[in-house]
Amino acid sequence: MSECVEIETCSSPGQDSLAQDFVQFAVASGVLRFGEFKTKAGRLSPYFFNAGLFDDGAKLGKLAQFYAQRLLGSGIEFDMIFGPAYKGIPLGAVLAVELARLGRNVPFAYNRKEAKDHGEGGSLVGAPLQGRVLIVDDVMSAGTAVRESIALIQQAGATAHAVVIALDRQEKATENGQDVEHSAVQYVQNQLGLQVCSVAKLNDLLQYLQHHRVPGLADAHERVAAYRARYGADGA
C-alpha cells in the first residue's frame, strides 16, 4: 500500500481549486517531484512530473476524476477518446471509464508504436476513429505525440478536435535545438487549430508552493519561479 506525504495547506482567494487539489494529489503521490531533472530540451528543471507513477488503482481512479471534471467543465465537445502510445493509453482508458460512470459513455481507441502484421493487424486498437476526436496525454513537451496522433486520426477519416493533458509546463518549446517564443500548447492551439484543456498549469504549481508547506521543499518556490522566468513562454 502506497503512502502519501503529509502536507500542511492553506487557501488563497482567486486560486483554481481543482488545479490546487490536483497539484497536491500529484505531490502526495510522488508523481510531482522537486530537485534537478534534465528535460528533453536539455534544460535543468527544478521539478519533474512523471505520470507513470500514478501506479495503482486508487491513484488512477482519482486521476481520472480530475481529468473528467476539468474536461466536462471546459465545454469542449467530442465524440470519442484517443490515447497515444504509451502513456496516453492508460490515461485515455481510465478517462473513458470515469466519463461512463458519470453518464457520458464514449468510444475509446489507441495506437501501437509498431503495427501488427497478424491477427487484426494495423496500428490502431479499439473503436473505429470517427467524428471529433479528443486526444489524452500527460504533459506536452514538444507536441510530437499530438502531431503523430493527428496524422493517424486524419488517415482514418476522423477529425482531431482537442487535447486534454494533466500539466501544462507553460515553457518555451524548442525547434531544431533552439528555444522559440511559443509553448508546445500554444503551437497546438494556434498552428494546429486544436483546443487544449489542462488540469493544472505551472502557474498553479507556483501558487501551490507559495501557499503550502511541504517537508524538504523550503526553496522549491524560488527555484521553480526562476525557471519560469527564464524559460516561460509569453502568454502561456
C-alpha angles and dihedrals in degrees: 000000000000123000127220128216115252108241128192110219140192131179129240129197116253096024122138097244095199091052092047092050090049094050090049090049091049092049093046091048092052091243094114109053136178130216128074120323131170114230127211087260090057095251122139104237123195090215138040131198113205110180089184087078091068079094109155137054096259094052093045091049092051091045090053090053091056092048093047095046093050093044096048090046092052095067091227111153122216140159102211145000128248123193114197116217127296119003093015091064099070091034092055092044096052091044090053090050093049093047090051089051088054091050099262105111112183134166120262132207138169140183137239121229088228123036118239118238094196138051110016089347128200131080101273124086130186130017119009112266109251142141122006108350125207114208116211124202141146106241134348114229104160104352091245095130090048093051091049090048092050091054092051092046094049092047087057091053096251131118124249098221111165146352129222120196136174099230133020107204090197092212134133116276122226128234121189089349094306129110115247128198097246129070124234089254091052090049092052091047100042104029103029096034099229126138113240125205122186128189090216140357135212088259088059090052090052090051090049093051091047094054104031131066114217121181112260095009102097094132099032095103093052093049095045091047090052090050090050090050092052102040105018117126116234113253093006 
